[in-house]
Amino acid sequence: MSPVSNSTPALRLRNLRKTYKDVVAVDGMDLEVRRGECFGLLGPNGAGKTTTIEICEGLTAADAGEVELLGMRWETDEKALRQKLGIQLQETQLSDKLTVNETVRLFASFFHQGPSVHEVIAQAQLTEKRNARVGGLSGGQKQRLALGCALVGDPELLFLDEPTTGLDPQARRQLWDLIEEFKAGGRTILLTTHYMDEAERLCDRVAIMDHGRVIALATPRELIASIGIEHIVEFSVSGSAFDAGALHVIEGVRGVRHDNGSVQLQVTELHRAVPAVLEELTRSGVMLTELRTHSATLEDVFVTLTGRRLRDE
Amino acid sequence: MSRRDNPLIQLTLVRFREFLREPEALFWVFVFPLVLAAGLGIAFRNRPPDVVKIGAVGAPLTKSLAAEKLLDVTQYSLPEGEQALRTGKIALLAESSPQGQIAYHYDETNPDGRTARMLADSAVQRAAGRADPVASSDRLVREPGSRYIDFLIPGLLGMNLMGSGIWGLVFTIADARRKKLMKRLVATPMPRSYYLLSFLLSRLGFLVVEVFVLAGFGVFFFHVPMRGSWVGLFLLCIVGSVSFSGIGLLIASRVRTIEAASGLTNLVMMPMWVVSGVFFSASRFPDSVQPIIKALPLTALIDGLRAYMLQGEPLAHLAVEMAILCGWLAVCFTLALKIFRWR
Ligand SMILES: Nc1ncnc2c1ncn2[C@@H]1O[C@H](COP(=O)(O)OP(=O)(O)O)[C@@H](O)[C@H]1O
Ligand SMILES: [Mg+2]
């Protein structure tokens, strides 16, 4: 195998396209993932994240475009690439009848190198469960096992497709810890998610995807700064005749969204805006039933860019 | 860095584990055929010749009648004996008078009674020293190899090899595809040929058990003849089983759901259950369809098994059956590899 200089990017996509019948799943993607970074594809369901990542993994054929991984290509270097990639698919059910140990051992047998089965199981924090059947594991444990199976070959590049979807908050945090541990080893990760908090916590850089395209790409901090909003103020009022339009004129308020008695303000200076808003509410004689503020997140970036939310529940 | 396991061995172990941890599959492959063989073997067994129950009064007479194997004699006093005859417990009551004459009490409209009368009289006369003018002897034709159970065991063995060969493969592959497990395996450096080979290897392992359990059961409990060697039997079963794996692979090459898998599998297997001569001879079907029936893999396997086990034909004489099985394997396997969907 040719030694690949570390200056080549871990992953490079050029003008990638994929159409299913009448759906354009990936619509001209260009992307470069650097060595050693954790790169996130963030977007709502149907944005084309899975299609993109599976093209990178050599599991789906693109209609057009180029994919280069670790300086290699699928057409010529499939065998070498398979040894160097760690892959977790969005929805694999591992065999219920096998134990954790048997499952990891099976996956490990396909790779020339990598940590021992024992080490992988310890890394996935499943040592206590190593002789338990996969069918009896909790959702979080199954997902950690799937991650373990992706790590058996000590991959240079790790693909994670929605690693924490459907898990409870505690199981998600546990998985994040494992991913961060792997990241600390200096390896490259490409992960997809539709959770903004996951992208913010794990990713060095994030590409926001919508309708098969990248609509913004930067570090989470830069993305949030780019919308020029620092805080979000949300409140609900009772009493029907409330004119949210009046809030526009308040100093520091950049945007107002109003639906069904719930109002969302995009604000730059919290300490000036909030008292002014409260004053305005008192003046209009409406009852405040709820008030919340939070710092702007990637979710707010997505809302600002598309007018829609990441998750539609 | 640790020494890695062999992937083919690991995959084959997985096949064994998944099968052995599926109680229903174990039942259908190993227990059900035995229950079926035992049930049918008992239902269609050749009965031993009927023994007629009779009664006799007095010890000497009872003793001379007992010499006849087809009579079951009980000694009675006269009133007891008459009571037993009236209630149908015995078909005939023999009684000797003080003068040495024998009287037979029986109902002449009852066939058992008439048979008993002939047997008893002949036994009494022979005991009294009658010499038969013409010498005679019996040749009993109840030779193992021509009974229903003998016909049935090779049929069930063939049917079982078909069922486990096709269904085991189709179910596992369809399930792996549905759960995206196949896609996940293809995303590793696993050699794809190993995945398919693991089915073949595990099949061979289970085959030894299946053949031994079912054929052994027939041979040891029902004395079904085994006129060929066990090694030859296994060879024949391996050819048959591999052929069915090829058919299974073709069925499994594209199915995504268990429903489609079971539908297709039944479509392929059901006609063969009926026409290939598992339970009754395939020659009962019209001559016009015989060439088609003969070309079916299950017919070829069962015909081969019967010829080998019951008639002791050497394997070399079963070339036609072997060729049919290998032909099915070659066609199905080639086609399956062409259209197999690896995800
Ligand atoms: N195999 C497929 N056949 C048809 N349409 C598909 C297929 N896979 C994905 N799509 C469509 O492509 C679009 C992108 O899907 P996907 O890549 O799964 O998005 P995401 O992972 O971001 O939720 C969706 O509209 C989806 O319905
Ligand atoms: Mg997806």
XYZ file of C-alpha atoms and ligand atoms in Angstrom:
684
model
C 0.000 0.000 0.000
C 1.301 3.381 -0.892
C 2.113 5.491 2.105
C -0.266 8.394 2.075
C 0.999 11.684 3.288
C -0.977 13.182 6.104
C -1.443 16.344 4.129
C -4.083 14.733 1.911
C -7.528 15.217 3.402
C -9.199 12.253 5.066
C -12.156 12.669 2.756
C -12.818 14.741 -0.327
C -16.105 14.893 -2.231
C -16.475 16.711 -5.521
C -19.814 17.537 -7.063
C -21.503 14.425 -5.714
C -24.978 13.635 -7.062
C -27.516 10.920 -6.427
C -31.110 10.734 -7.607
C -33.719 8.147 -6.619
C -36.494 8.078 -9.193
C -37.949 11.569 -8.702
C -36.080 12.474 -5.499
C -32.767 14.272 -5.706
C -31.132 12.901 -2.548
C -27.702 14.496 -3.035
C -27.540 17.559 -5.204
C -23.952 18.514 -5.937
C -21.998 18.068 -2.711
C -18.443 19.361 -2.310
C -16.755 18.568 0.967
C -13.353 18.206 2.486
C -12.764 16.535 5.853
C -9.334 17.120 7.379
C -7.261 14.481 9.088
C -7.969 14.200 12.782
C -11.109 16.276 12.852
C -14.615 15.316 13.798
C -16.825 16.535 11.012
C -20.600 16.705 11.308
C -23.313 16.578 8.682
C -26.276 18.247 10.355
C -29.661 18.363 8.734
C -33.308 17.355 9.093
C -34.668 13.945 8.076
C -34.507 13.490 4.329
C -31.718 16.044 3.872
C -29.532 13.414 2.184
C -27.119 12.672 5.034
C -27.396 8.897 4.904
C -27.139 8.832 1.132
C -24.007 10.979 1.269
C -22.310 8.955 3.981
C -23.168 5.634 2.309
C -21.662 6.839 -0.940
C -18.516 7.670 1.035
C -18.619 4.186 2.568
C -18.693 2.569 -0.865
C -22.140 1.071 -0.209
C -24.144 3.231 -2.605
C -23.038 4.204 -6.102
C -23.196 7.902 -6.881
C -24.697 9.063 -10.189
C -21.890 11.558 -10.628
C -18.997 13.087 -8.729
C -15.778 11.949 -7.111
C -15.003 10.419 -3.744
C -11.501 10.249 -2.365
C -10.775 8.717 1.037
C -7.363 8.744 2.727
C -5.936 9.479 -0.721
C -7.592 6.358 -2.188
C -10.601 5.568 -4.355
C -13.232 2.844 -4.236
C -12.688 1.823 -7.837
C -9.032 0.934 -7.300
C -8.383 0.461 -3.588
C -11.482 -1.210 -2.165
C -9.585 -3.905 -0.280
C -7.187 -1.511 1.437
C -9.956 0.965 2.191
C -12.216 -1.595 3.854
C -9.396 -2.361 6.294
C -9.016 1.299 7.239
C -12.628 2.345 7.676
C -14.900 1.968 10.649
C -18.555 2.004 9.760
C -21.750 2.270 11.726
C -24.939 2.274 9.692
C -28.056 4.171 10.641
C -30.145 1.077 11.298
C -28.377 -2.250 11.612
C -29.815 -4.907 13.878
C -27.018 -7.192 14.926
C -27.942 -10.834 15.391
C -30.072 -11.191 18.548
C -29.009 -14.778 19.114
C -25.287 -14.059 19.478
C -23.579 -12.775 22.581
C -21.692 -9.480 22.740
C -18.409 -11.343 22.762
C -19.306 -13.520 19.770
C -20.459 -10.509 17.798
C -17.301 -8.503 18.372
C -15.183 -11.574 17.667
C -16.918 -12.094 14.335
C -16.329 -8.507 13.237
C -12.764 -8.513 14.506
C -11.958 -11.620 12.455
C -12.397 -9.632 9.233
C -9.621 -7.154 10.049
C -5.862 -7.662 9.844
C -5.168 -5.440 12.824
C -6.837 -3.705 15.696
C -7.352 -3.996 19.437
C -8.277 -7.330 21.001
C -11.901 -8.376 21.361
C -11.542 -7.900 25.072
C -10.278 -4.326 24.659
C -13.049 -3.387 22.235
C -15.691 -4.669 24.631
C -14.094 -2.724 27.469
C -13.946 0.389 25.298
C -17.663 0.052 24.555
C -18.255 -0.352 28.319
C -19.882 -3.716 27.815
C -17.508 -5.879 29.847
C -20.258 -6.856 32.264
C -22.493 -7.764 29.359
C -19.942 -9.647 27.304
C -21.737 -12.984 27.641
C -25.238 -11.551 27.294
C -27.252 -12.087 24.132
C -27.526 -9.039 21.893
C -31.314 -9.449 21.921
C -31.378 -8.671 25.635
C -29.380 -5.434 25.506
C -30.898 -1.982 26.000
C -30.981 0.481 23.124
C -27.933 2.312 24.425
C -25.976 -0.908 24.915
C -26.849 -2.072 21.401
C -25.665 1.231 20.007
C -22.413 1.000 21.964
C -21.941 -2.515 20.610
C -22.491 -1.202 17.086
C -19.856 1.437 17.781
C -17.531 -1.254 19.135
C -17.995 -3.266 15.938
C -16.989 -0.171 13.979
C -13.809 0.165 16.040
C -12.500 -3.419 15.824
C -10.162 -2.621 12.933
C -8.637 0.441 14.624
C -9.966 2.620 11.780
C -8.269 5.733 10.476
C -11.614 7.095 9.399
C -14.820 6.428 11.313
C -18.298 6.909 9.835
C -21.200 7.281 12.252
C -24.714 7.674 10.867
C -27.045 9.087 13.525
C -25.262 7.300 16.373
C -27.629 8.423 19.141
C -31.012 8.643 17.433
C -33.731 7.154 19.575
C -31.669 6.975 22.763
C -32.515 8.522 26.109
C -30.384 11.477 27.303
C -28.186 9.413 29.601
C -27.412 6.806 26.939
C -26.628 9.607 24.497
C -24.140 11.224 26.858
C -22.489 7.863 27.444
C -22.059 7.359 23.698
C -20.716 10.879 23.284
C -18.031 10.087 25.846
C -16.963 7.059 23.827
C -16.823 9.039 20.609
C -14.774 11.753 22.269
C -12.387 9.133 23.586
C -11.858 7.801 20.077
C -11.446 11.327 18.782
C -8.725 11.981 21.332
C -6.687 9.264 19.607
C -6.259 11.629 16.657
C -8.474 9.709 14.224
C -10.938 11.232 11.803
C -14.707 11.018 12.246
C -17.530 11.854 9.884
C -20.846 11.772 11.668
C -24.374 12.670 10.683
C -27.005 13.863 13.084
C -30.171 15.846 13.300
C -29.459 16.843 16.899
C -27.887 20.279 17.121
C -26.567 19.623 20.627
C -24.749 16.513 19.393
C -23.096 18.437 16.561
C -22.154 21.299 18.875
C -20.630 19.018 21.444
C -18.737 16.576 19.220
C -17.904 18.298 15.966
C -14.934 20.503 15.135
C -16.678 21.586 11.973
C -20.242 21.197 10.807
C -21.859 21.239 7.388
C -25.537 22.074 7.553
C -27.415 20.111 4.899
C -30.823 20.689 3.400
C -32.356 19.143 0.290
C -29.143 17.385 -0.674
C -26.978 20.484 -0.470
C -24.578 22.056 1.996
C -26.080 25.396 2.951
C -23.452 26.414 5.520
C -20.093 25.080 6.639
C -17.892 26.239 9.533
C -17.134 25.536 13.162
C -20.247 25.484 15.374
C -19.099 28.738 17.005
C -18.632 30.487 13.671
C -21.977 29.269 12.391
C -23.768 30.595 15.448
C -21.903 33.883 15.267
C -22.707 34.205 11.559
C -26.405 34.754 12.158
C -25.646 37.797 14.328
C -27.925 36.664 17.108
C -26.613 35.829 20.523
C -29.740 34.902 22.398
C -33.236 33.659 21.918
C -36.074 34.824 24.143
C -39.227 32.739 24.089
C -42.451 33.540 25.919
C -46.112 32.679 25.892
C -48.978 35.009 26.694
C -52.648 34.585 27.440
C -55.125 37.142 26.189
C -55.763 37.200 22.487
C -55.200 40.684 21.200
C -51.481 40.926 21.337
C -49.560 42.691 18.610
C -46.156 41.073 18.380
C -45.217 43.546 15.708
C -44.708 46.155 18.394
C -41.704 44.190 19.640
C -39.730 44.822 16.451
C -38.899 48.317 17.489
C -37.258 47.325 20.768
C -33.534 47.851 20.776
C -31.530 44.625 20.345
C -34.414 42.602 18.886
C -33.430 41.255 15.465
C -36.338 39.073 14.616
C -39.783 38.092 15.846
C -41.673 34.861 15.233
C -45.163 34.553 16.520
C -47.420 31.566 16.377
C -50.332 30.511 18.556
C -49.644 32.758 21.489
C -46.014 31.679 21.634
C -43.449 34.274 20.656
C -39.800 33.848 19.800
C -37.428 36.815 19.700
C -33.915 36.798 18.301
C -31.921 39.138 20.460
C -28.376 40.529 20.581
C -28.269 42.174 23.974
C -30.198 40.216 26.561
C -29.807 42.705 29.420
C -31.414 45.524 27.434
C -33.998 43.562 25.468
C -35.662 41.563 28.243
C -36.677 44.519 30.483
C -37.955 46.370 27.450
C -40.009 43.386 26.354
C -41.526 42.970 29.798
C -42.412 46.663 29.885
C -44.097 46.394 26.506
C -46.121 43.385 27.694
C -47.264 45.218 30.838
C -48.245 48.203 28.717
C -50.377 46.043 26.375
C -52.035 44.419 29.406
C -51.394 40.765 28.473
C -50.551 38.029 30.938
C -47.124 36.414 30.671
C -47.463 32.626 31.222
C -43.975 31.477 30.336
C -40.560 33.044 29.751
C -37.339 31.380 28.672
C -34.030 32.521 27.249
C -31.168 30.542 25.782
C -27.994 31.267 23.889
C -28.279 30.793 20.135
C -27.636 27.239 18.915
C -27.123 25.471 15.606
C -30.870 24.921 15.617
C -31.324 28.679 15.452
C -28.806 28.802 12.624
C -30.900 26.271 10.722
C -34.101 28.184 11.453
C -32.515 31.412 10.291
C -31.206 29.841 7.086
C -34.301 27.858 6.100
C -37.222 29.203 8.118
C -37.861 25.627 9.323
C -36.850 23.652 12.363
C -34.416 20.710 12.323
C -36.923 18.418 13.909
C -40.550 18.711 13.098
C -42.063 17.425 16.331
C -1.514 -6.941 18.192
C -3.361 -10.192 18.816
C -3.547 -13.136 16.488
C -6.821 -12.849 14.640
C -9.505 -15.524 14.327
C -10.172 -17.062 10.954
C -13.189 -15.270 9.464
C -14.568 -18.366 7.722
C -14.534 -20.307 10.959
C -16.164 -17.401 12.810
C -18.899 -17.083 10.195
C -19.538 -20.822 10.273
C -19.699 -20.782 14.073
C -22.265 -18.012 13.830
C -24.384 -20.199 11.537
C -24.243 -23.040 14.073
C -24.978 -20.782 17.023
C -27.893 -19.049 15.375
C -29.430 -22.372 14.420
C -28.882 -24.109 17.734
C -30.356 -21.141 19.606
C -33.575 -21.302 17.603
C -35.704 -23.944 19.342
C -38.402 -24.013 16.632
C -35.858 -24.702 13.911
C -34.361 -27.494 15.968
C -37.783 -29.018 16.384
C -38.680 -28.920 12.699
C -35.350 -30.267 11.537
C -34.625 -32.946 14.088
C -37.707 -33.847 16.117
C -40.573 -33.499 13.680
C -39.247 -35.993 11.076
C -38.718 -38.539 13.823
C -42.221 -38.071 15.165
C -43.583 -38.358 11.631
C -41.546 -41.486 10.899
C -42.537 -43.099 14.180
C -46.209 -42.219 13.719
C -46.447 -43.432 10.143
C -44.240 -46.433 10.868
C -46.578 -47.551 13.618
C -49.775 -46.767 11.739
C -48.699 -48.736 8.660
C -46.781 -51.469 10.390
C -47.243 -55.048 9.216
C -49.219 -56.707 11.964
C -48.073 -59.993 13.426
C -50.462 -62.840 12.489
C -53.570 -62.837 14.619
C -53.578 -65.196 17.548
C -56.970 -66.666 18.399
C -57.954 -66.986 22.013
C -59.526 -70.260 22.981
C -60.318 -72.164 26.164
C -59.839 -75.780 27.129
C -61.121 -77.941 29.956
C -58.511 -80.111 31.649
C -54.750 -79.816 31.832
C -53.689 -82.456 29.247
C -55.885 -80.976 26.545
C -54.692 -77.470 27.335
C -51.119 -78.642 26.995
C -51.571 -80.303 23.627
C -53.428 -77.260 22.255
C -50.694 -74.904 23.476
C -48.334 -76.545 20.984
C -50.080 -74.554 18.241
C -48.466 -71.093 18.117
C -51.474 -69.431 16.574
C -53.672 -70.333 19.492
C -53.718 -68.641 22.865
C -55.098 -71.260 25.221
C -56.524 -70.705 28.685
C -57.601 -73.515 30.976
C -61.150 -73.319 32.374
C -63.621 -75.428 34.259
C -66.572 -76.274 32.037
C -69.021 -73.650 33.430
C -66.334 -70.958 33.403
C -65.393 -71.852 29.861
C -68.983 -71.698 28.662
C -69.354 -68.329 30.306
C -66.164 -67.084 28.579
C -67.404 -68.342 25.202
C -70.782 -66.652 25.628
C -69.186 -63.312 26.466
C -66.805 -63.503 23.485
C -63.653 -63.716 25.564
C -62.713 -66.880 23.679
C -63.659 -68.028 20.189
C -63.806 -71.734 21.023
C -63.948 -74.036 23.995
C -62.475 -77.551 23.730
C -63.581 -80.258 26.100
C -62.609 -83.913 26.182
C -65.096 -86.542 27.298
C -64.015 -89.368 29.634
C -63.969 -91.633 26.555
C -61.266 -89.471 25.029
C -63.509 -87.799 22.465
C -63.096 -84.078 21.947
C -66.022 -81.687 21.701
C -65.559 -78.193 20.298
C -67.999 -75.483 21.401
C -68.016 -72.559 18.967
C -70.164 -70.322 16.812
C -69.771 -71.488 13.227
C -70.827 -68.089 11.858
C -67.755 -66.506 13.488
C -64.643 -66.767 11.237
C -62.364 -66.812 14.315
C -64.331 -69.729 15.652
C -63.962 -71.679 12.418
C -60.220 -70.950 12.236
C -59.811 -71.981 15.858
C -61.723 -75.219 15.192
C -59.318 -76.159 12.368
C -56.173 -75.190 14.247
C -57.245 -76.853 17.472
C -58.322 -80.092 15.819
C -55.126 -80.328 13.822
C -53.072 -79.714 16.988
C -54.998 -82.365 18.924
C -54.641 -84.930 16.127
C -50.931 -84.230 15.763
C -50.440 -84.538 19.543
C -52.217 -87.888 19.387
C -49.617 -89.061 16.865
C -51.236 -88.368 13.467
C -48.687 -88.540 10.642
C -49.273 -86.231 7.679
C -49.044 -88.117 4.385
C -47.636 -85.092 2.542
C -44.688 -83.212 4.079
C -45.027 -79.416 4.026
C -43.095 -76.387 5.330
C -43.713 -72.603 5.509
C -41.760 -69.792 3.781
C -42.828 -66.481 5.314
C -42.584 -63.404 3.048
C -42.187 -60.512 5.429
C -38.774 -59.449 4.282
C -37.483 -56.029 5.473
C -37.211 -53.681 2.481
C -40.703 -54.080 1.128
C -42.663 -52.613 4.006
C -44.122 -49.104 4.093
C -41.651 -47.898 6.710
C -38.805 -48.965 4.417
C -40.301 -46.926 1.623
C -40.978 -44.004 3.947
C -37.605 -43.460 5.643
C -35.627 -42.545 2.476
C -38.550 -40.333 1.419
C -38.563 -38.469 4.719
C -34.792 -38.175 4.627
C -34.931 -36.567 1.183
C -37.746 -34.251 2.226
C -35.873 -33.221 5.352
C -32.670 -32.464 3.466
C -34.642 -30.333 1.035
C -36.446 -28.459 3.796
C -33.438 -27.689 5.934
C -31.204 -27.026 2.912
C -33.517 -24.489 1.322
C -35.287 -22.961 4.290
C -32.248 -22.549 6.530
C -30.451 -20.559 3.887
C -33.387 -18.497 2.640
C -34.554 -17.518 6.096
C -31.136 -16.456 7.352
C -30.318 -14.420 4.261
C -33.715 -12.735 4.069
C -33.484 -11.900 7.755
C -29.963 -10.503 7.414
C -31.124 -8.337 4.537
C -34.177 -7.075 6.376
C -32.130 -6.159 9.444
C -29.474 -4.438 7.287
C -27.036 -6.911 8.792
C -25.915 -8.019 5.360
C -25.166 -4.423 4.393
C -23.199 -4.044 7.601
C -21.137 -7.161 6.862
C -20.477 -6.018 3.320
C -19.145 -2.769 4.806
C -16.349 -4.759 6.485
C -13.432 -6.401 4.666
C -15.245 -9.764 4.926
C -14.673 -11.821 1.763
C -18.146 -12.317 0.317
C -17.395 -15.865 -0.733
C -16.808 -16.697 2.930
C -20.296 -15.572 3.779
C -21.763 -18.038 1.299
C -19.271 -20.758 2.179
C -20.236 -20.534 5.835
C -23.736 -21.716 4.891
C -22.306 -24.677 3.024
C -20.000 -25.698 5.845
C -22.645 -25.430 8.527
C -25.046 -27.369 6.280
C -22.567 -30.214 6.037
C -22.226 -30.256 9.803
C -25.965 -30.426 10.398
C -26.395 -32.921 7.591
C -24.332 -35.520 9.391
C -26.656 -35.209 12.384
C -29.836 -35.167 10.307
C -28.936 -38.242 8.282
C -27.696 -40.102 11.281
C -30.755 -39.315 13.372
C -33.376 -40.143 10.758
C -31.739 -43.042 8.892
C -30.349 -44.381 12.162
C -33.802 -44.226 13.708
C -35.236 -46.243 10.806
C -32.444 -48.772 10.839
C -32.313 -49.336 14.581
C -35.973 -49.124 15.549
C -37.765 -50.346 12.429
C -34.961 -52.474 10.993
C -35.060 -50.613 7.719
C -32.330 -52.223 5.614
C -29.094 -50.363 4.906
C -27.753 -52.371 2.013
C -25.193 -49.739 0.993
C -22.519 -48.280 3.259
C -23.080 -45.348 5.604
C -20.277 -43.464 3.885
C -22.005 -43.858 0.547
C -25.276 -42.725 2.097
C -23.615 -39.576 3.425
C -22.064 -38.910 0.025
C -25.435 -39.142 -1.653
C -26.973 -36.886 0.990
C -24.177 -34.332 0.594
C -24.749 -34.106 -3.150
C -28.472 -33.702 -2.564
C -28.060 -31.179 0.210
C -25.582 -29.000 -1.683
C -27.926 -29.024 -4.625
C -30.764 -27.762 -2.426
C -28.453 -25.085 -1.011
C -27.959 -23.878 -4.580
C -31.716 -23.673 -5.036
C -32.015 -21.908 -1.685
C -29.388 -19.376 -2.669
C -31.285 -18.591 -5.852
C -34.529 -18.114 -3.921
C -32.715 -15.916 -1.377
C -30.805 -13.877 -3.927
C -33.214 -10.930 -3.900
C -35.882 -11.400 -1.217
C -36.090 -8.628 1.361
C -38.858 -9.835 3.652
C -39.573 -13.029 5.532
C -43.021 -13.152 3.919
C -41.601 -13.119 0.401
C -39.010 -15.676 1.452
C -41.541 -18.108 2.866
C -43.892 -17.616 -0.079
C -41.207 -18.377 -2.640
C -39.834 -21.274 -0.631
C -43.231 -22.925 -0.343
C -43.860 -22.359 -4.036
C -40.702 -24.311 -4.796
C -41.004 -27.054 -2.177
C -44.741 -27.797 -2.067
C -45.020 -29.357 -5.551
C -42.067 -31.602 -4.812
C -43.599 -32.796 -1.556
C -46.569 -33.957 -3.568
C -45.049 -35.427 -6.740
C -41.554 -36.540 -5.775
C -42.635 -39.708 -4.004
C -42.070 -38.888 -0.354
C -45.145 -40.692 0.989
C -46.281 -42.708 -2.032
C -44.633 -43.776 -5.233
C -44.188 -41.084 -7.862
C -45.069 -43.673 -10.497
C -48.748 -43.179 -9.613
C -48.775 -39.985 -11.650
C -49.577 -40.215 -15.398
C -46.816 -41.304 -17.749
C -46.968 -38.009 -19.615
C -45.631 -36.055 -16.594
C -43.092 -38.661 -15.522
C -40.148 -37.029 -17.359
C -40.815 -33.777 -15.468
C -41.177 -35.545 -12.141
C -37.988 -37.508 -12.743
C -36.062 -34.302 -13.446
C -36.981 -32.736 -10.089
C -34.152 -32.701 -7.565
C -36.193 -34.208 -4.754
C -37.301 -37.116 -6.972
C -33.706 -37.736 -7.984
C -32.517 -37.689 -4.382
C -35.286 -39.922 -3.025
C -34.997 -42.402 -5.909
C -31.265 -42.521 -5.314
C -31.672 -43.004 -1.563
C -34.210 -45.808 -2.015
C -32.093 -47.608 -4.580
C -29.015 -47.253 -2.421
C -30.518 -48.156 0.943
C -33.149 -50.720 -0.001
C -31.795 -52.361 -3.148
C -28.119 -51.922 -2.430
C -27.385 -50.354 -5.833
C -23.775 -49.158 -5.968
C -23.316 -45.385 -6.263
C -21.992 -45.814 -9.802
C -25.455 -46.991 -10.865
C -26.977 -43.776 -9.553
C -25.160 -41.565 -12.039
C -28.393 -40.251 -13.542
C -29.738 -39.129 -10.181
C -26.385 -37.548 -9.270
C -26.226 -35.795 -12.623
C -29.702 -34.333 -12.144
C -28.742 -33.020 -8.692
C -25.460 -31.538 -9.941
C -27.266 -29.971 -12.883
C -29.683 -28.158 -10.569
C -26.769 -27.014 -8.436
C -24.791 -25.639 -11.376
C -27.723 -23.743 -12.882
C -29.086 -22.301 -9.629
C -25.715 -21.364 -8.169
C -24.530 -19.580 -11.311
C -27.780 -17.689 -11.661
C -27.869 -16.828 -7.956
C -24.381 -15.330 -8.000
C -25.354 -13.195 -10.983
C -28.422 -11.666 -9.414
C -27.527 -11.807 -5.695
C -28.233 -8.537 -3.896
C -25.555 -7.841 -1.306
C -27.597 -5.412 0.759
N -33.295 3.677 -1.476
C -33.992 4.791 -1.682
N -34.966 4.810 -2.622
C -35.695 5.917 -2.854
N -35.525 7.076 -2.186
C -34.574 7.141 -1.261
C -33.760 5.997 -0.944
N -32.893 6.344 0.035
C -33.154 7.638 0.322
N -34.147 8.120 -0.451
C -34.672 9.479 -0.420
O -33.588 10.363 -0.532
C -33.764 11.465 0.349
C -32.585 11.551 1.272
O -32.625 10.464 2.177
P -31.501 10.202 3.259
O -30.184 10.270 2.601
O -31.850 8.930 3.943
O -31.689 11.416 4.240
P -31.264 11.608 5.764
O -30.309 10.545 6.106
O -30.672 12.972 5.814
O -32.511 11.515 6.561
C -35.066 11.259 1.060
O -36.053 12.013 0.395
C -35.333 9.798 0.898
O -36.700 9.555 0.852
Mg -30.390 9.175 7.641
